[in-house]
């Protein structure tokens, strides 16, 4: 019964297939606003879980526009190519982040994150 409004970023954990496309399994994460961090409201839907994300170091790339799956896949491939074979990062998933509400038509910010091992 508590409204928190929209938070940013909306983070989607993508699990890539061999061809780089998303597997059917994805995980959507929303940041809890600061005032709810110490005592988060309890979800009434059993499919919604409160998790604490540990600190991490990431490799990131940014792009604009209304992001679709193909955009995230393409920018993940570009980031992978830019990092080459020397960088150690998690290969089993990556994070796709959007920072803007749907009604913002210009100046949109999206990012792909690889988590450093």
mmCIF file with all atom_site columns, N, CA and C in Angstrom, residues 29-73:
data_model
loop_
_atom_site.group_PDB
_atom_site.id
_atom_site.type_symbol
_atom_site.label_atom_id
_atom_site.label_alt_id
_atom_site.label_comp_id
_atom_site.label_asym_id
_atom_site.label_entity_id
_atom_site.label_seq_id
_atom_site.pdbx_PDB_ins_code
_atom_site.Cartn_x
_atom_site.Cartn_y
_atom_site.Cartn_z
_atom_site.occupancy
_atom_site.B_iso_or_equiv
_atom_site.pdbx_formal_charge
_atom_site.auth_seq_id
_atom_site.auth_comp_id
_atom_site.auth_asym_id
_atom_site.auth_atom_id
_atom_site.pdbx_PDB_model_num
ATOM 1   N N  . UNK A 1 29 ? 15.252 -5.234  -11.917 1.00 0.00 ? 29 UNK A N  1
ATOM 2   C CA . UNK A 1 29 ? 15.525 -4.693  -10.586 1.00 0.00 ? 29 UNK A CA 1
ATOM 3   C C  . UNK A 1 29 ? 15.238 -3.195  -10.569 1.00 0.00 ? 29 UNK A C  1
ATOM 4   N N  . UNK A 1 30 ? 14.630 -2.756  -9.487  1.00 0.00 ? 30 UNK A N  1
ATOM 5   C CA . UNK A 1 30 ? 14.349 -1.338  -9.265  1.00 0.00 ? 30 UNK A CA 1
ATOM 6   C C  . UNK A 1 30 ? 15.029 -0.927  -7.966  1.00 0.00 ? 30 UNK A C  1
ATOM 7   N N  . UNK A 1 31 ? 15.615 0.248   -7.956  1.00 0.00 ? 31 UNK A N  1
ATOM 8   C CA . UNK A 1 31 ? 16.266 0.751   -6.748  1.00 0.00 ? 31 UNK A CA 1
ATOM 9   C C  . UNK A 1 31 ? 15.210 1.287   -5.790  1.00 0.00 ? 31 UNK A C  1
ATOM 10  N N  . UNK A 1 32 ? 15.329 0.889   -4.523  1.00 0.00 ? 32 UNK A N  1
ATOM 11  C CA . UNK A 1 32 ? 14.440 1.455   -3.509  1.00 0.00 ? 32 UNK A CA 1
ATOM 12  C C  . UNK A 1 32 ? 14.910 2.852   -3.170  1.00 0.00 ? 32 UNK A C  1
ATOM 13  N N  . UNK A 1 33 ? 14.010 3.826   -3.111  1.00 0.00 ? 33 UNK A N  1
ATOM 14  C CA . UNK A 1 33 ? 14.412 5.178   -2.713  1.00 0.00 ? 33 UNK A CA 1
ATOM 15  C C  . UNK A 1 33 ? 15.048 5.171   -1.313  1.00 0.00 ? 33 UNK A C  1
ATOM 16  N N  . UNK A 1 34 ? 15.915 6.123   -1.064  1.00 0.00 ? 34 UNK A N  1
ATOM 17  C CA . UNK A 1 34 ? 16.692 6.186   0.176   1.00 0.00 ? 34 UNK A CA 1
ATOM 18  C C  . UNK A 1 34 ? 15.833 6.074   1.422   1.00 0.00 ? 34 UNK A C  1
ATOM 19  N N  . UNK A 1 35 ? 14.681 6.732   1.445   1.00 0.00 ? 35 UNK A N  1
ATOM 20  C CA . UNK A 1 35 ? 13.858 6.734   2.654   1.00 0.00 ? 35 UNK A CA 1
ATOM 21  C C  . UNK A 1 35 ? 13.289 5.360   2.989   1.00 0.00 ? 35 UNK A C  1
ATOM 22  N N  . UNK A 1 36 ? 13.341 4.401   2.049   1.00 0.00 ? 36 UNK A N  1
ATOM 23  C CA . UNK A 1 36 ? 12.831 3.050   2.284   1.00 0.00 ? 36 UNK A CA 1
ATOM 24  C C  . UNK A 1 36 ? 13.940 2.020   2.481   1.00 0.00 ? 36 UNK A C  1
ATOM 25  N N  . UNK A 1 37 ? 15.208 2.437   2.385   1.00 0.00 ? 37 UNK A N  1
ATOM 26  C CA . UNK A 1 37 ? 16.308 1.480   2.418   1.00 0.00 ? 37 UNK A CA 1
ATOM 27  C C  . UNK A 1 37 ? 16.412 0.739   3.754   1.00 0.00 ? 37 UNK A C  1
ATOM 28  N N  . UNK A 1 38 ? 16.262 1.437   4.875   1.00 0.00 ? 38 UNK A N  1
ATOM 29  C CA . UNK A 1 38 ? 16.424 0.792   6.179   1.00 0.00 ? 38 UNK A CA 1
ATOM 30  C C  . UNK A 1 38 ? 15.264 -0.134  6.529   1.00 0.00 ? 38 UNK A C  1
ATOM 31  N N  . UNK A 1 39 ? 14.063 0.192   6.082   1.00 0.00 ? 39 UNK A N  1
ATOM 32  C CA . UNK A 1 39 ? 12.888 -0.606  6.409   1.00 0.00 ? 39 UNK A CA 1
ATOM 33  C C  . UNK A 1 39 ? 11.969 -0.658  5.181   1.00 0.00 ? 39 UNK A C  1
ATOM 34  N N  . UNK A 1 40 ? 12.336 -1.499  4.181   1.00 0.00 ? 40 UNK A N  1
ATOM 35  C CA . UNK A 1 40 ? 11.541 -1.534  2.943   1.00 0.00 ? 40 UNK A CA 1
ATOM 36  C C  . UNK A 1 40 ? 10.134 -2.081  3.173   1.00 0.00 ? 40 UNK A C  1
ATOM 37  N N  . UNK A 1 41 ? 9.145  -1.569  2.421   1.00 0.00 ? 41 UNK A N  1
ATOM 38  C CA . UNK A 1 41 ? 7.802  -2.141  2.519   1.00 0.00 ? 41 UNK A CA 1
ATOM 39  C C  . UNK A 1 41 ? 7.829  -3.605  2.073   1.00 0.00 ? 41 UNK A C  1
ATOM 40  N N  . UNK A 1 42 ? 6.994  -4.412  2.670   1.00 0.00 ? 42 UNK A N  1
ATOM 41  C CA . UNK A 1 42 ? 6.959  -5.830  2.309   1.00 0.00 ? 42 UNK A CA 1
ATOM 42  C C  . UNK A 1 42 ? 6.073  -6.029  1.078   1.00 0.00 ? 42 UNK A C  1
ATOM 43  N N  . UNK A 1 43 ? 6.621  -6.674  0.056   1.00 0.00 ? 43 UNK A N  1
ATOM 44  C CA . UNK A 1 43 ? 5.810  -6.917  -1.156  1.00 0.00 ? 43 UNK A CA 1
ATOM 45  C C  . UNK A 1 43 ? 4.628  -7.836  -0.845  1.00 0.00 ? 43 UNK A C  1
ATOM 46  N N  . UNK A 1 44 ? 3.507  -7.578  -1.489  1.00 0.00 ? 44 UNK A N  1
ATOM 47  C CA . UNK A 1 44 ? 2.336  -8.445  -1.334  1.00 0.00 ? 44 UNK A CA 1
ATOM 48  C C  . UNK A 1 44 ? 2.305  -9.529  -2.408  1.00 0.00 ? 44 UNK A C  1
ATOM 49  N N  . UNK A 1 45 ? 3.128  -9.395  -3.433  1.00 0.00 ? 45 UNK A N  1
ATOM 50  C CA . UNK A 1 45 ? 3.228  -10.390 -4.505  1.00 0.00 ? 45 UNK A CA 1
ATOM 51  C C  . UNK A 1 45 ? 4.454  -11.250 -4.224  1.00 0.00 ? 45 UNK A C  1
ATOM 52  N N  . UNK A 1 46 ? 4.272  -12.560 -4.136  1.00 0.00 ? 46 UNK A N  1
ATOM 53  C CA . UNK A 1 46 ? 5.383  -13.463 -3.799  1.00 0.00 ? 46 UNK A CA 1
ATOM 54  C C  . UNK A 1 46 ? 6.475  -13.511 -4.873  1.00 0.00 ? 46 UNK A C  1
ATOM 55  N N  . UNK A 1 47 ? 6.189  -13.023 -6.076  1.00 0.00 ? 47 UNK A N  1
ATOM 56  C CA . UNK A 1 47 ? 7.203  -12.992 -7.135  1.00 0.00 ? 47 UNK A CA 1
ATOM 57  C C  . UNK A 1 47 ? 8.143  -11.805 -7.003  1.00 0.00 ? 47 UNK A C  1
ATOM 58  N N  . UNK A 1 48 ? 7.823  -10.863 -6.120  1.00 0.00 ? 48 UNK A N  1
ATOM 59  C CA . UNK A 1 48 ? 8.668  -9.691  -5.909  1.00 0.00 ? 48 UNK A CA 1
ATOM 60  C C  . UNK A 1 48 ? 9.522  -9.932  -4.679  1.00 0.00 ? 48 UNK A C  1
ATOM 61  N N  . UNK A 1 49 ? 10.824 -9.779  -4.837  1.00 0.00 ? 49 UNK A N  1
ATOM 62  C CA . UNK A 1 49 ? 11.776 -10.019 -3.759  1.00 0.00 ? 49 UNK A CA 1
ATOM 63  C C  . UNK A 1 49 ? 12.569 -8.746  -3.493  1.00 0.00 ? 49 UNK A C  1
ATOM 64  N N  . UNK A 1 50 ? 12.897 -8.516  -2.230  1.00 0.00 ? 50 UNK A N  1
ATOM 65  C CA . UNK A 1 50 ? 13.789 -7.423  -1.852  1.00 0.00 ? 50 UNK A CA 1
ATOM 66  C C  . UNK A 1 50 ? 15.180 -8.037  -1.735  1.00 0.00 ? 50 UNK A C  1
ATOM 67  N N  . UNK A 1 51 ? 16.121 -7.522  -2.494  1.00 0.00 ? 51 UNK A N  1
ATOM 68  C CA . UNK A 1 51 ? 17.494 -8.008  -2.463  1.00 0.00 ? 51 UNK A CA 1
ATOM 69  C C  . UNK A 1 51 ? 18.434 -6.838  -2.268  1.00 0.00 ? 51 UNK A C  1
ATOM 70  N N  . UNK A 1 52 ? 19.531 -7.112  -1.609  1.00 0.00 ? 52 UNK A N  1
ATOM 71  C CA . UNK A 1 52 ? 20.565 -6.091  -1.469  1.00 0.00 ? 52 UNK A CA 1
ATOM 72  C C  . UNK A 1 52 ? 21.651 -6.391  -2.497  1.00 0.00 ? 52 UNK A C  1
ATOM 73  N N  . UNK A 1 53 ? 21.935 -5.414  -3.336  1.00 0.00 ? 53 UNK A N  1
ATOM 74  C CA . UNK A 1 53 ? 22.974 -5.582  -4.347  1.00 0.00 ? 53 UNK A CA 1
ATOM 75  C C  . UNK A 1 53 ? 24.299 -5.132  -3.729  1.00 0.00 ? 53 UNK A C  1
ATOM 76  N N  . UNK A 1 54 ? 25.242 -6.021  -3.750  1.00 0.00 ? 54 UNK A N  1
ATOM 77  C CA . UNK A 1 54 ? 26.565 -5.722  -3.202  1.00 0.00 ? 54 UNK A CA 1
ATOM 78  C C  . UNK A 1 54 ? 27.288 -4.741  -4.120  1.00 0.00 ? 54 UNK A C  1
ATOM 79  N N  . UNK A 1 55 ? 28.282 -4.047  -3.550  1.00 0.00 ? 55 UNK A N  1
ATOM 80  C CA . UNK A 1 55 ? 29.101 -3.157  -4.360  1.00 0.00 ? 55 UNK A CA 1
ATOM 81  C C  . UNK A 1 55 ? 29.801 -3.938  -5.458  1.00 0.00 ? 55 UNK A C  1
ATOM 82  N N  . UNK A 1 56 ? 30.039 -3.297  -6.572  1.00 0.00 ? 56 UNK A N  1
ATOM 83  C CA . UNK A 1 56 ? 30.690 -3.971  -7.700  1.00 0.00 ? 56 UNK A CA 1
ATOM 84  C C  . UNK A 1 56 ? 31.471 -2.953  -8.516  1.00 0.00 ? 56 UNK A C  1
ATOM 85  N N  . UNK A 1 57 ? 32.430 -3.457  -9.237  1.00 0.00 ? 57 UNK A N  1
ATOM 86  C CA . UNK A 1 57 ? 33.154 -2.657  -10.218 1.00 0.00 ? 57 UNK A CA 1
ATOM 87  C C  . UNK A 1 57 ? 32.664 -3.113  -11.579 1.00 0.00 ? 57 UNK A C  1
ATOM 88  N N  . UNK A 1 58 ? 32.376 -2.154  -12.447 1.00 0.00 ? 58 UNK A N  1
ATOM 89  C CA . UNK A 1 58 ? 31.793 -2.500  -13.742 1.00 0.00 ? 58 UNK A CA 1
ATOM 90  C C  . UNK A 1 58 ? 32.598 -1.904  -14.898 1.00 0.00 ? 58 UNK A C  1
ATOM 91  N N  . UNK A 1 59 ? 32.433 -2.516  -16.052 1.00 0.00 ? 59 UNK A N  1
ATOM 92  C CA . UNK A 1 59 ? 32.823 -1.937  -17.332 1.00 0.00 ? 59 UNK A CA 1
ATOM 93  C C  . UNK A 1 59 ? 31.504 -1.497  -17.964 1.00 0.00 ? 59 UNK A C  1
ATOM 94  N N  . UNK A 1 60 ? 31.457 -0.289  -18.509 1.00 0.00 ? 60 UNK A N  1
ATOM 95  C CA . UNK A 1 60 ? 30.181 0.251   -18.958 1.00 0.00 ? 60 UNK A CA 1
ATOM 96  C C  . UNK A 1 60 ? 30.303 0.961   -20.298 1.00 0.00 ? 60 UNK A C  1
ATOM 97  N N  . UNK A 1 61 ? 29.191 0.944   -21.031 1.00 0.00 ? 61 UNK A N  1
ATOM 98  C CA . UNK A 1 61 ? 29.057 1.769   -22.221 1.00 0.00 ? 61 UNK A CA 1
ATOM 99  C C  . UNK A 1 61 ? 27.670 2.407   -22.183 1.00 0.00 ? 61 UNK A C  1
ATOM 100 N N  . UNK A 1 62 ? 27.553 3.576   -22.764 1.00 0.00 ? 62 UNK A N  1
ATOM 101 C CA . UNK A 1 62 ? 26.310 4.351   -22.715 1.00 0.00 ? 62 UNK A CA 1
ATOM 102 C C  . UNK A 1 62 ? 25.824 4.637   -24.130 1.00 0.00 ? 62 UNK A C  1
ATOM 103 N N  . UNK A 1 63 ? 24.490 4.695   -24.288 1.00 0.00 ? 63 UNK A N  1
ATOM 104 C CA . UNK A 1 63 ? 23.897 5.057   -25.571 1.00 0.00 ? 63 UNK A CA 1
ATOM 105 C C  . UNK A 1 63 ? 22.543 5.693   -25.331 1.00 0.00 ? 63 UNK A C  1
ATOM 106 N N  . UNK A 1 64 ? 21.996 6.350   -26.345 1.00 0.00 ? 64 UNK A N  1
ATOM 107 C CA . UNK A 1 64 ? 20.725 7.064   -26.217 1.00 0.00 ? 64 UNK A CA 1
ATOM 108 C C  . UNK A 1 64 ? 19.587 6.355   -26.919 1.00 0.00 ? 64 UNK A C  1
ATOM 109 N N  . UNK A 1 65 ? 18.431 7.001   -26.909 1.00 0.00 ? 65 UNK A N  1
ATOM 110 C CA . UNK A 1 65 ? 17.255 6.499   -27.612 1.00 0.00 ? 65 UNK A CA 1
ATOM 111 C C  . UNK A 1 65 ? 16.388 5.599   -26.758 1.00 0.00 ? 65 UNK A C  1
ATOM 112 N N  . UNK A 1 66 ? 15.309 5.121   -27.364 1.00 0.00 ? 66 UNK A N  1
ATOM 113 C CA . UNK A 1 66 ? 14.441 4.145   -26.714 1.00 0.00 ? 66 UNK A CA 1
ATOM 114 C C  . UNK A 1 66 ? 15.072 2.777   -26.913 1.00 0.00 ? 66 UNK A C  1
ATOM 115 N N  . UNK A 1 67 ? 15.659 2.224   -25.873 1.00 0.00 ? 67 UNK A N  1
ATOM 116 C CA . UNK A 1 67 ? 16.422 0.982   -25.994 1.00 0.00 ? 67 UNK A CA 1
ATOM 117 C C  . UNK A 1 67 ? 15.518 -0.231  -26.132 1.00 0.00 ? 67 UNK A C  1
ATOM 118 N N  . UNK A 1 68 ? 15.892 -1.100  -27.061 1.00 0.00 ? 68 UNK A N  1
ATOM 119 C CA . UNK A 1 68 ? 15.228 -2.384  -27.262 1.00 0.00 ? 68 UNK A CA 1
ATOM 120 C C  . UNK A 1 68 ? 16.256 -3.478  -27.002 1.00 0.00 ? 68 UNK A C  1
ATOM 121 N N  . UNK A 1 69 ? 15.804 -4.712  -26.959 1.00 0.00 ? 69 UNK A N  1
ATOM 122 C CA . UNK A 1 69 ? 16.715 -5.831  -26.722 1.00 0.00 ? 69 UNK A CA 1
ATOM 123 C C  . UNK A 1 69 ? 17.870 -5.816  -27.724 1.00 0.00 ? 69 UNK A C  1
ATOM 124 N N  . UNK A 1 70 ? 17.576 -5.576  -28.995 1.00 0.00 ? 70 UNK A N  1
ATOM 125 C CA . UNK A 1 70 ? 18.638 -5.586  -30.001 1.00 0.00 ? 70 UNK A CA 1
ATOM 126 C C  . UNK A 1 70 ? 19.687 -4.501  -29.736 1.00 0.00 ? 70 UNK A C  1
ATOM 127 N N  . UNK A 1 71 ? 19.257 -3.358  -29.197 1.00 0.00 ? 71 UNK A N  1
ATOM 128 C CA . UNK A 1 71 ? 20.220 -2.300  -28.850 1.00 0.00 ? 71 UNK A CA 1
ATOM 129 C C  . UNK A 1 71 ? 21.154 -2.769  -27.741 1.00 0.00 ? 71 UNK A C  1
ATOM 130 N N  . UNK A 1 72 ? 20.584 -3.353  -26.686 1.00 0.00 ? 72 UNK A N  1
ATOM 131 C CA . UNK A 1 72 ? 21.418 -3.840  -25.593 1.00 0.00 ? 72 UNK A CA 1
ATOM 132 C C  . UNK A 1 72 ? 22.382 -4.929  -26.071 1.00 0.00 ? 72 UNK A C  1
ATOM 133 N N  . UNK A 1 73 ? 21.885 -5.851  -26.901 1.00 0.00 ? 73 UNK A N  1
ATOM 134 C CA . UNK A 1 73 ? 22.735 -6.923  -27.430 1.00 0.00 ? 73 UNK A CA 1
ATOM 135 C C  . UNK A 1 73 ? 23.868 -6.328  -28.265 1.00 0.00 ? 73 UNK A C  1
#
